[in-house]
Amino acid sequence: MWGSLLRRGARGAGGLRGVASGGPPWSQVVSEAEKIVGYPTSFMSLRCLLSDELSNIAMQVRKLVGTKHPLLDTARQRSLAEITELIHTAFLVHRGIVNIGELKSCDGPLKDMQFGNKMAVLSGDFLLANACTSLAQLQNTKVVELISSAIGDLVQGIYYENSKSSEENCLTDDIGISTWKEQVFLSHSALLAKSCQAAMELAKHSAEIQDMAFQYGKHMSMSHKLHSDLQPFVKESSSDTVAFSLNSAPAVLHQEFLGREAWIKQIKEAQGKGNIMDYKKLQEAIKAGKGVTSAIDLCRCHGSRALAALERFPPSEARAALANIVYAVTRFP
């Protein structure tokens, strides 16, 4: 979707608003963007993806890639978007692997879990192999280099995520927000940022425009991750306290303001019998500090930088749709 949206520049649109003004909800933004692109984003509608009609269209479009047909450029934009989604989905499937060593008898039969792990590995590898095959068919060495490096970034980012510190048997890493940003870029932002840049390369835009596309993808995805991390702390309608990552942005920022020792003390105070975490108690402690407000400010800061990158593109429906995505992920109750 991103490559197609960035490429389209047909009709004019108004200037970009500030992120603080809010915007339409995420589902509405995605729906409007799909209308501009002309088709639904693949993995948001599996029924549409698996339909015979769409499969036939996709098959004919793929045949154009690698030829000199006049529709080649459009086919390669769309192919790149599908490759990006395939890679993203492959890593999501891989992340579904269960740590067998942490399972208990009440979690279910061990053989079923082992079989599920094997299927997750094989399914993820299959999607990734298909993405790499389609990537080679684009016949653009710079694009192959960009997307390949993004895959490497993803692997490195996931490695960092799974390398938890065992010091003091605590559940959080001793990291600051700068290290958090580096890790989030690798595991969440690199693929989108480099895919946006690759879309501009396929469209034969200048290095400056390619960099602006990269900056948009990077900062928009950072805003999206911050928005996701903030949800357990800003939702007004939810009465039930949900578990949240102790390495999420609000918690990391809270730790920076509070200090490592005081943070570990709060975690231990929130742990009951059997080391069961009282997330409501810990959530209230974080909300009482500066972590949540600082994370909201950081989310809007990245949103503003994404909008600044969009300013370098001519007004169009596509630019307006990309701006609305930023508004949606910087919108809080």
Protein backbone atom coordinates (compact mmCIF):
# COMPACT_ATOMS: atom_id res chain seq x y z
CA MET A 1 0.00 0.00 0.00
CA TRP A 2 2.78 2.44 0.94
CA GLY A 3 4.61 2.28 -2.40
CA SER A 4 1.43 2.73 -4.40
CA LEU A 5 0.26 5.64 -2.25
CA LEU A 6 3.59 7.45 -2.46
CA ARG A 7 3.70 7.03 -6.23
CA ARG A 8 0.22 8.29 -6.98
CA GLY A 9 0.07 12.04 -7.45
CA ALA A 10 -3.05 12.74 -9.42
CA ARG A 11 -5.34 15.26 -7.78
CA GLY A 12 -4.61 18.10 -5.39
CA ALA A 13 -5.18 18.10 -1.67
CA GLY A 14 -5.01 20.70 1.06
CA GLY A 15 -1.99 21.52 3.21
CA LEU A 16 -0.83 19.25 6.01
CA ARG A 17 -2.28 19.86 9.46
CA GLY A 18 -0.42 19.66 12.73
CA VAL A 19 -0.49 16.30 14.50
CA ALA A 20 -2.02 17.79 17.64
CA SER A 21 -5.30 18.47 15.82
CA GLY A 22 -6.17 14.77 15.75
CA GLY A 23 -7.70 12.92 12.83
CA PRO A 24 -10.02 10.12 11.72
CA PRO A 25 -9.76 6.67 13.37
CA TRP A 26 -7.34 4.09 11.98
CA SER A 27 -9.96 1.88 10.28
CA GLN A 28 -11.37 4.85 8.36
CA VAL A 29 -7.90 5.98 7.31
CA VAL A 30 -7.01 2.52 5.97
CA SER A 31 -10.34 2.27 4.13
CA GLU A 32 -9.80 5.63 2.43
CA ALA A 33 -6.23 4.71 1.49
CA GLU A 34 -7.41 1.44 -0.06
CA LYS A 35 -9.83 3.36 -2.29
CA ILE A 36 -6.95 5.49 -3.62
CA VAL A 37 -4.71 2.48 -4.26
CA GLY A 38 -7.56 0.61 -5.91
CA TYR A 39 -7.46 -2.64 -3.96
CA PRO A 40 -7.55 -3.79 -0.32
CA THR A 41 -4.28 -4.40 1.49
CA SER A 42 -3.58 -8.11 1.16
CA PHE A 43 -3.52 -9.52 4.65
CA MET A 44 -6.33 -7.33 5.97
CA SER A 45 -8.81 -9.33 3.93
CA LEU A 46 -7.86 -12.98 3.53
CA ARG A 47 -11.22 -13.76 1.89
CA CYS A 48 -10.47 -11.19 -0.80
CA LEU A 49 -6.88 -12.40 -1.12
CA LEU A 50 -7.95 -16.01 -1.65
CA SER A 51 -10.80 -15.28 -4.07
CA ASP A 52 -10.49 -16.73 -7.59
CA GLU A 53 -11.04 -13.37 -9.26
CA LEU A 54 -8.29 -11.60 -7.34
CA SER A 55 -5.93 -14.56 -7.72
CA ASN A 56 -6.33 -14.45 -11.50
CA ILE A 57 -5.68 -10.69 -11.59
CA ALA A 58 -2.62 -11.06 -9.38
CA MET A 59 -1.29 -13.84 -11.60
CA GLN A 60 -1.59 -11.69 -14.73
CA VAL A 61 0.01 -8.71 -13.00
CA ARG A 62 2.98 -10.80 -11.86
CA LYS A 63 3.56 -11.91 -15.46
CA LEU A 64 4.23 -8.28 -16.37
CA VAL A 65 7.12 -8.04 -13.91
CA GLY A 66 10.38 -8.57 -15.76
CA THR A 67 8.91 -7.54 -19.15
CA LYS A 68 8.88 -4.19 -20.97
CA HIS A 69 5.10 -3.86 -20.97
CA PRO A 70 3.80 -0.26 -20.55
CA LEU A 71 2.13 -1.34 -17.29
CA LEU A 72 5.48 -2.55 -15.92
CA ASP A 73 5.97 0.34 -13.51
CA THR A 74 2.52 -0.11 -11.97
CA ALA A 75 3.04 -3.88 -11.71
CA ARG A 76 6.42 -3.41 -9.97
CA GLN A 77 4.94 -0.90 -7.48
CA ARG A 78 2.27 -3.34 -6.52
CA SER A 79 4.71 -6.27 -6.45
CA LEU A 80 6.97 -4.40 -4.02
CA ALA A 81 4.01 -3.72 -1.70
CA GLU A 82 3.14 -7.43 -1.70
CA ILE A 83 6.77 -8.36 -1.01
CA THR A 84 6.83 -6.02 1.98
CA GLU A 85 3.63 -7.54 3.38
CA LEU A 86 4.94 -11.06 2.83
CA ILE A 87 8.14 -10.31 4.74
CA HIS A 88 6.22 -8.64 7.56
CA THR A 89 3.79 -11.56 7.82
CA ALA A 90 6.61 -14.13 7.69
CA PHE A 91 8.25 -12.56 10.73
CA LEU A 92 4.91 -12.30 12.55
CA VAL A 93 4.43 -16.05 12.02
CA HIS A 94 7.96 -16.74 13.26
CA ARG A 95 7.27 -14.68 16.37
CA GLY A 96 4.41 -17.06 17.16
CA ILE A 97 6.88 -19.79 18.11
CA VAL A 98 6.30 -20.97 21.70
CA ASN A 99 9.12 -21.45 24.20
CA ILE A 100 8.60 -25.12 25.06
CA GLY A 101 10.74 -24.82 28.19
CA GLU A 102 8.29 -22.35 29.76
CA LEU A 103 5.18 -24.48 29.16
CA LYS A 104 3.17 -26.05 31.96
CA SER A 105 0.96 -29.13 31.87
CA CYS A 106 -2.15 -26.93 31.89
CA ASP A 107 -1.06 -25.24 28.64
CA GLY A 108 -1.90 -28.31 26.57
CA PRO A 109 -0.22 -31.42 25.12
CA LEU A 110 3.51 -30.89 24.47
CA LYS A 111 3.35 -32.68 21.10
CA ASP A 112 0.74 -30.20 19.84
CA MET A 113 2.95 -27.28 20.85
CA GLN A 114 5.97 -28.82 19.15
CA PHE A 115 3.95 -29.42 15.98
CA GLY A 116 2.70 -25.83 16.08
CA ASN A 117 6.27 -24.57 16.35
CA LYS A 118 7.33 -26.62 13.33
CA MET A 119 4.41 -25.28 11.30
CA ALA A 120 5.24 -21.69 12.33
CA VAL A 121 8.85 -22.10 11.21
CA LEU A 122 7.94 -23.77 7.91
CA SER A 123 5.11 -21.32 7.12
CA GLY A 124 7.25 -18.29 7.88
CA ASP A 125 10.13 -19.67 5.79
CA PHE A 126 7.75 -20.37 2.90
CA LEU A 127 6.43 -16.79 2.90
CA LEU A 128 9.95 -15.38 3.16
CA ALA A 129 11.19 -17.56 0.29
CA ASN A 130 8.32 -16.36 -1.91
CA ALA A 131 9.10 -12.76 -1.03
CA CYS A 132 12.77 -13.22 -1.97
CA THR A 133 11.84 -14.83 -5.28
CA SER A 134 9.51 -11.95 -6.16
CA LEU A 135 12.16 -9.47 -5.05
CA ALA A 136 14.66 -10.89 -7.54
CA GLN A 137 12.06 -10.58 -10.33
CA LEU A 138 11.97 -6.80 -9.86
CA GLN A 139 15.42 -6.76 -11.51
CA ASN A 140 16.66 -3.74 -9.59
CA THR A 141 19.87 -4.27 -7.62
CA LYS A 142 19.36 -1.25 -5.35
CA VAL A 143 15.85 -2.38 -4.39
CA VAL A 144 17.13 -5.91 -3.70
CA GLU A 145 19.88 -4.41 -1.53
CA LEU A 146 17.43 -2.21 0.39
CA ILE A 147 14.88 -4.94 1.14
CA SER A 148 17.59 -7.51 1.92
CA SER A 149 19.14 -5.13 4.44
CA ALA A 150 15.67 -4.59 5.96
CA ILE A 151 15.35 -8.36 6.46
CA GLY A 152 18.73 -8.31 8.20
CA ASP A 153 17.53 -5.46 10.40
CA LEU A 154 14.43 -7.43 11.35
CA VAL A 155 16.48 -10.46 12.36
CA GLN A 156 18.80 -8.28 14.45
CA GLY A 157 15.86 -6.48 16.06
CA ILE A 158 14.13 -9.73 17.03
CA TYR A 159 17.42 -11.01 18.44
CA TYR A 160 17.59 -7.96 20.70
CA GLU A 161 13.97 -8.48 21.76
CA ASN A 162 14.66 -12.07 22.78
CA SER A 163 17.93 -11.31 24.58
CA LYS A 164 16.46 -10.31 27.93
CA SER A 165 18.74 -9.47 30.79
CA SER A 166 18.71 -12.03 33.59
CA GLU A 167 20.27 -9.61 36.08
CA GLU A 168 18.45 -9.68 39.40
CA ASN A 169 15.83 -11.95 37.80
CA CYS A 170 14.00 -8.81 36.64
CA LEU A 171 11.67 -8.65 33.68
CA THR A 172 13.02 -5.52 32.01
CA ASP A 173 16.16 -4.51 30.19
CA ASP A 174 18.36 -1.76 31.57
CA ILE A 175 17.97 0.48 28.51
CA GLY A 176 17.29 4.14 27.88
CA ILE A 177 14.94 5.63 25.32
CA SER A 178 17.76 6.09 22.77
CA THR A 179 18.53 2.35 22.86
CA TRP A 180 14.78 1.64 22.72
CA LYS A 181 14.56 3.73 19.54
CA GLU A 182 17.45 1.85 17.95
CA GLN A 183 15.85 -1.52 18.70
CA VAL A 184 12.40 -0.42 17.51
CA PHE A 185 13.86 0.90 14.27
CA LEU A 186 15.42 -2.50 13.56
CA SER A 187 12.37 -4.59 14.50
CA HIS A 188 9.54 -2.31 13.34
CA SER A 189 10.62 0.67 11.24
CA ALA A 190 13.40 -0.51 8.94
CA LEU A 191 11.18 -2.60 6.65
CA LEU A 192 8.63 0.15 6.02
CA ALA A 193 11.24 2.91 5.72
CA LYS A 194 13.34 0.99 3.21
CA SER A 195 10.26 -0.20 1.30
CA CYS A 196 9.13 3.42 0.88
CA GLN A 197 12.61 4.31 -0.35
CA ALA A 198 12.59 1.32 -2.72
CA ALA A 199 9.23 2.43 -4.14
CA MET A 200 10.78 5.78 -5.06
CA GLU A 201 13.77 4.00 -6.61
CA LEU A 202 11.46 1.90 -8.80
CA ALA A 203 9.64 5.09 -9.81
CA LYS A 204 13.04 6.59 -10.79
CA HIS A 205 12.86 9.51 -8.36
CA SER A 206 15.94 11.41 -7.17
CA ALA A 207 18.05 10.42 -4.17
CA GLU A 208 16.58 13.37 -2.24
CA ILE A 209 12.99 12.18 -2.81
CA GLN A 210 14.01 8.63 -1.91
CA ASP A 211 15.41 9.91 1.39
CA MET A 212 12.17 11.78 2.12
CA ALA A 213 10.21 8.57 1.55
CA PHE A 214 12.59 6.76 3.90
CA GLN A 215 12.13 9.44 6.55
CA TYR A 216 8.34 9.25 6.25
CA GLY A 217 8.32 5.46 6.63
CA LYS A 218 10.73 5.57 9.56
CA HIS A 219 8.98 8.25 11.60
CA MET A 220 5.45 7.10 10.81
CA SER A 221 6.25 3.56 11.97
CA MET A 222 7.96 4.89 15.10
CA SER A 223 4.78 6.86 15.86
CA HIS A 224 2.73 3.73 15.25
CA LYS A 225 4.83 1.70 17.71
CA LEU A 226 4.62 4.43 20.35
CA HIS A 227 0.85 4.65 19.82
CA SER A 228 0.57 0.89 20.28
CA ASP A 229 2.70 0.93 23.44
CA LEU A 230 0.55 3.71 24.90
CA GLN A 231 -2.81 2.00 24.47
CA PRO A 232 -2.88 0.23 27.89
CA PHE A 233 -2.28 3.61 29.55
CA VAL A 234 -4.61 5.91 27.60
CA LYS A 235 -7.72 3.83 26.90
CA GLU A 236 -10.70 5.35 28.68
CA SER A 237 -13.37 2.74 27.95
CA SER A 238 -11.47 -0.33 29.09
CA SER A 239 -12.24 -1.28 32.69
CA ASP A 240 -9.97 -4.33 32.71
CA THR A 241 -6.23 -3.82 33.07
CA VAL A 242 -4.36 -5.66 30.34
CA ALA A 243 -0.81 -6.96 30.56
CA PHE A 244 1.72 -4.73 28.85
CA SER A 245 5.40 -5.05 28.00
CA LEU A 246 7.70 -3.79 30.71
CA ASN A 247 10.03 -2.74 27.89
CA SER A 248 7.36 -0.58 26.21
CA ALA A 249 8.03 3.13 25.65
CA PRO A 250 6.06 4.47 28.67
CA ALA A 251 7.83 1.98 30.98
CA VAL A 252 11.28 2.77 29.55
CA LEU A 253 10.70 6.51 29.89
CA HIS A 254 9.28 6.01 33.39
CA GLN A 255 12.44 4.13 34.33
CA GLU A 256 14.62 6.95 32.95
CA PHE A 257 12.86 9.54 35.09
CA LEU A 258 12.58 7.33 38.17
CA GLY A 259 15.95 5.59 38.14
CA ARG A 260 16.76 1.90 37.70
CA GLU A 261 16.76 0.93 41.39
CA ALA A 262 13.42 2.61 42.15
CA TRP A 263 11.91 1.01 39.02
CA ILE A 264 13.00 -2.48 40.06
CA LYS A 265 11.53 -1.80 43.51
CA GLN A 266 8.16 -0.87 41.94
CA ILE A 267 8.20 -4.06 39.89
CA LYS A 268 8.88 -6.21 42.94
CA GLU A 269 6.15 -4.43 44.90
CA ALA A 270 3.70 -5.23 42.09
CA GLN A 271 4.60 -8.93 42.14
CA GLY A 272 2.37 -11.07 44.31
CA LYS A 273 2.64 -14.69 45.35
CA GLY A 274 4.21 -16.90 42.71
CA ASN A 275 5.72 -13.84 41.06
CA ILE A 276 2.33 -13.04 39.46
CA MET A 277 2.43 -9.45 38.27
CA ASP A 278 -0.26 -7.01 39.39
CA TYR A 279 -0.32 -4.98 36.18
CA LYS A 280 -2.97 -2.61 37.47
CA LYS A 281 -0.76 -1.54 40.37
CA LEU A 282 2.25 -1.12 38.09
CA GLN A 283 0.16 0.71 35.51
CA GLU A 284 -0.99 3.24 38.09
CA ALA A 285 2.62 3.79 39.17
CA ILE A 286 3.69 4.50 35.60
CA LYS A 287 0.70 6.79 34.96
CA ALA A 288 1.55 8.77 38.09
CA GLY A 289 5.00 9.53 36.68
CA LYS A 290 6.13 11.26 33.49
CA GLY A 291 6.47 8.16 31.28
CA VAL A 292 3.05 8.34 29.62
CA THR A 293 3.03 12.06 28.82
CA SER A 294 6.61 11.84 27.55
CA ALA A 295 5.72 8.91 25.29
CA ILE A 296 2.77 10.87 23.87
CA ASP A 297 5.06 13.85 23.18
CA LEU A 298 7.59 11.54 21.50
CA CYS A 299 4.84 9.96 19.38
CA ARG A 300 3.72 13.37 18.15
CA CYS A 301 7.33 14.44 17.56
CA HIS A 302 7.89 11.50 15.20
CA GLY A 303 4.53 12.26 13.58
CA SER A 304 5.60 15.83 12.91
CA ARG A 305 8.83 14.62 11.32
CA ALA A 306 6.86 12.23 9.09
CA LEU A 307 4.59 15.10 7.98
CA ALA A 308 7.64 17.29 7.30
CA ALA A 309 8.98 14.60 4.96
CA LEU A 310 5.62 14.49 3.15
CA GLU A 311 5.81 18.24 2.50
CA ARG A 312 8.48 17.53 -0.12
CA PHE A 313 5.89 15.69 -2.26
CA PRO A 314 3.35 17.55 -4.42
CA PRO A 315 -0.22 17.82 -3.07
CA SER A 316 -2.31 14.81 -4.05
CA GLU A 317 -4.88 12.36 -2.75
CA ALA A 318 -2.04 9.97 -1.97
CA ARG A 319 -0.17 12.53 0.13
CA ALA A 320 -3.35 13.39 2.01
CA ALA A 321 -3.97 9.68 2.72
CA LEU A 322 -0.42 9.23 4.02
CA ALA A 323 -0.85 12.31 6.21
CA ASN A 324 -4.12 10.91 7.59
CA ILE A 325 -2.23 7.75 8.62
CA VAL A 326 0.06 9.95 10.71
CA TYR A 327 -2.91 11.77 12.24
CA ALA A 328 -4.49 8.43 13.15
CA VAL A 329 -1.43 7.14 15.03
CA THR A 330 -0.85 10.43 16.89
CA ARG A 331 -4.48 10.70 18.00
CA PHE A 332 -5.20 10.12 21.69
CA PRO A 333 -8.38 10.43 23.78
